[in-house]
């Protein structure tokens, strides 16, 4: 990833074969995209060095608001493995300070000189500062360090002041509103000061800006518009106390963030111009408001020096948007590889979701085109504003603005500059006319503006991806995103991408079926709702109404799972036993040798010494291998099927119940010791973990569920790696959802902050039940959230804001589960008929399976014998483990069994 720069001196034939040296000044998203584009086109004959002054790998600045509210979130762009390529070097902590255009070198602040054949400048921009007294006391919103500092300051101020922090954000544009929303999520009182009379005045007209202002204020934000600040006030200790406005008002503040825009970091070009001889023309042309002027090939006035991203001035503009920066990066990579790509100009389309409010703007949103028509629907009471701008014949789309309901944006954005399929008013969905008309995208329409991916590229990839084996067609959304990059940046195009994928597959004769299997035409979600609404209680009822045939190993366990999640009837009764997977039928996990594991529930990982003794006694009595699991439980391996009831009787009599390690259900709630013992703990994480585990135990779901509760921000319980994670704060609990480990790990995302116990449990009830009702078969919560339109924001809308109006129903469903829960093993032991299942041989109830053989391993525990050990044991006298000689311990501790020296010695 990082390395030492080799000497620039190359001589003779070695010089002739040396790779072309490309130096990139800057390490932001534009630089990352350029390096990625070079890598994708092939790095043979190239040596690319990226110099970034930051200490991090290139990260996603668009998602900076996530780092404001969660300091641990990973915003790294792409895969870090890309930087392992031998022709690609990333040097962190290296700020380029000068360009020698004649010598073709750059110099860094550390004095290191890097020679280049091609130089790509991607230095980006700096946050603009206010030229007013007290500005040195303000924060800015630009880098990871900036947002981490804001996060820390709010936490420290809240502790010092003993109350909510008042956080004032100066700037009502994109960055300002994101910043204010982040402070609100951190528990501060958000105030926005905006010099313009309405918010986001660069992207929104007055009607839209005022609608946005009403929606924002309804969510607890205070907005002061149409007036500028003149001074940031502070006390004698330098603590901010307020903001003095130009009209004489003082707005109280404990912390001030300035987010009024950015200015291009073009000092490399200015310094180079200053170093040129006085009688010569400047080397570089600079824009009136900054930035180096570039051609449509992204080259500056000096051959071999290129500029991309926010530092590049094209058409008199510098813009801090992802899409044009990515396009510029691709153009330079293309040109270096012999292409002739050109920059088409800036795409100013913007879409964001702010505190649950949809906002979108694209094209000629202000109708500046001569004779342009504006078709507007406005509902101030609802905070909805929709506008479409067309040519004077109302046929060609020129732009649009959407606030409160941005549903049409996804399909309209790629149609910019093209004729609409219907009259414009039909696309104003908020007016009550139903869904927007179907939109057929031409091949050259740009579907994903962030990555400049056309509809034609999507169609070609669906019908045969050249990067895949055998030019295979693409049939999965995730694969399509990976092959084309579409939908991998802001994600706003994903609904249209999915629709185009399904359309192309249908054209190719590939049936887009949501059927559960060949026997059930309904999707799992549809099947769940059908069973719930009609109150079906058996597999036979379901198949009679909605199935064909006898079912299969897909629909049988799925139906059994749905039935179990809707009522707590014994899972193996009434013919449901034959529907279950192997593990569910035995109420235990089958192991490789045909034995089973026994996992009693240890809620929250808390257990008394007496209960530990019970587990130890059971394990010794039945010669079971014991292992502490990652979920803070004790797993006992090696039980034969007929032993399970005997083992569980002893455990149930001692107060244990099934840990349900075998089911698609809640497994564990991992916890740290919390405030009871730990000096860093701020809440009783053990008590909360136990309460959650006892509440959700036995809850059947599309896939297994895991939870974690940490007593402070140190996160010892690894809660963010769980489906639901709870992390204590001084003011309550932060709730994270959608995490998992495994082969495709995912960090859980923040859903709500500083919740009291009652609200926390209410939100988890809603989240679990909404997941259970809507997820696909065997779909973990992380993948489910990813595929939901709107992702975590949709989850927030449903769970926190109850936008679907189903919160009470979800809570009632969970309450029914809690009220009717019965331990499956305790239930089994009460019924002789149920116990008949636990026989190794149906026709010989008392006989055990002699094919199961164990050996003692080198750590003093038993394990399954290998095939070779079984064969050897069949030719030799069998030695029982209990007769293995005992050797005194050298340390004086109690004597233990020898590790086995041979299969003959240790075979049981």
mmCIF file of C-alpha atoms in Angstrom, residues 1 20 24 37 137 174 201 271 278 293 312 374 376 381 435 439 481 510 525 563 572 576-577 672 720 741 813 826:
data_model
loop_
_atom_site.group_PDB
_atom_site.id
_atom_site.type_symbol
_atom_site.label_atom_id
_atom_site.label_comp_id
_atom_site.label_asym_id
_atom_site.label_seq_id
_atom_site.Cartn_x
_atom_site.Cartn_y
_atom_site.Cartn_z
ATOM 1 C CA UNK A 1 0.000 0.000 0.000
ATOM 2 C CA UNK A 20 5.429 5.507 -17.600
ATOM 3 C CA UNK A 24 -1.642 11.723 -8.605
ATOM 4 C CA UNK A 37 -9.948 3.226 -13.784
ATOM 5 C CA UNK A 137 -13.994 29.031 17.223
ATOM 6 C CA UNK A 174 -26.576 20.257 1.146
ATOM 7 C CA UNK A 201 -31.369 27.819 -2.779
ATOM 8 C CA UNK A 271 2.231 28.781 -6.973
ATOM 9 C CA UNK A 278 7.605 37.848 -14.921
ATOM 10 C CA UNK A 293 -9.293 25.606 -16.390
ATOM 11 C CA UNK A 312 -11.025 21.406 -12.217
ATOM 12 C CA UNK A 374 -43.112 24.702 -15.387
ATOM 13 C CA UNK A 376 -46.066 22.354 -10.568
ATOM 14 C CA UNK A 381 -49.987 21.442 4.336
ATOM 15 C CA UNK A 435 -47.955 5.842 -10.284
ATOM 16 C CA UNK A 439 -40.456 4.890 -18.864
ATOM 17 C CA UNK A 481 -23.950 -3.718 -9.795
ATOM 18 C CA UNK A 510 -36.005 -15.720 -18.456
ATOM 19 C CA UNK A 525 -43.530 -12.322 1.839
ATOM 20 C CA UNK A 563 -46.382 -21.188 10.993
ATOM 21 C CA UNK A 572 -43.072 -31.083 15.742
ATOM 22 C CA UNK A 576 -45.105 -30.387 11.276
ATOM 23 C CA UNK A 577 -42.211 -32.621 12.278
ATOM 24 C CA UNK A 672 -20.216 -7.238 28.305
ATOM 25 C CA UNK A 720 -22.396 -3.819 15.588
ATOM 26 C CA UNK A 741 -20.387 -11.770 10.585
ATOM 27 C CA UNK A 813 -47.613 -9.627 16.956
ATOM 28 C CA UNK A 826 -39.471 -28.850 28.354
#
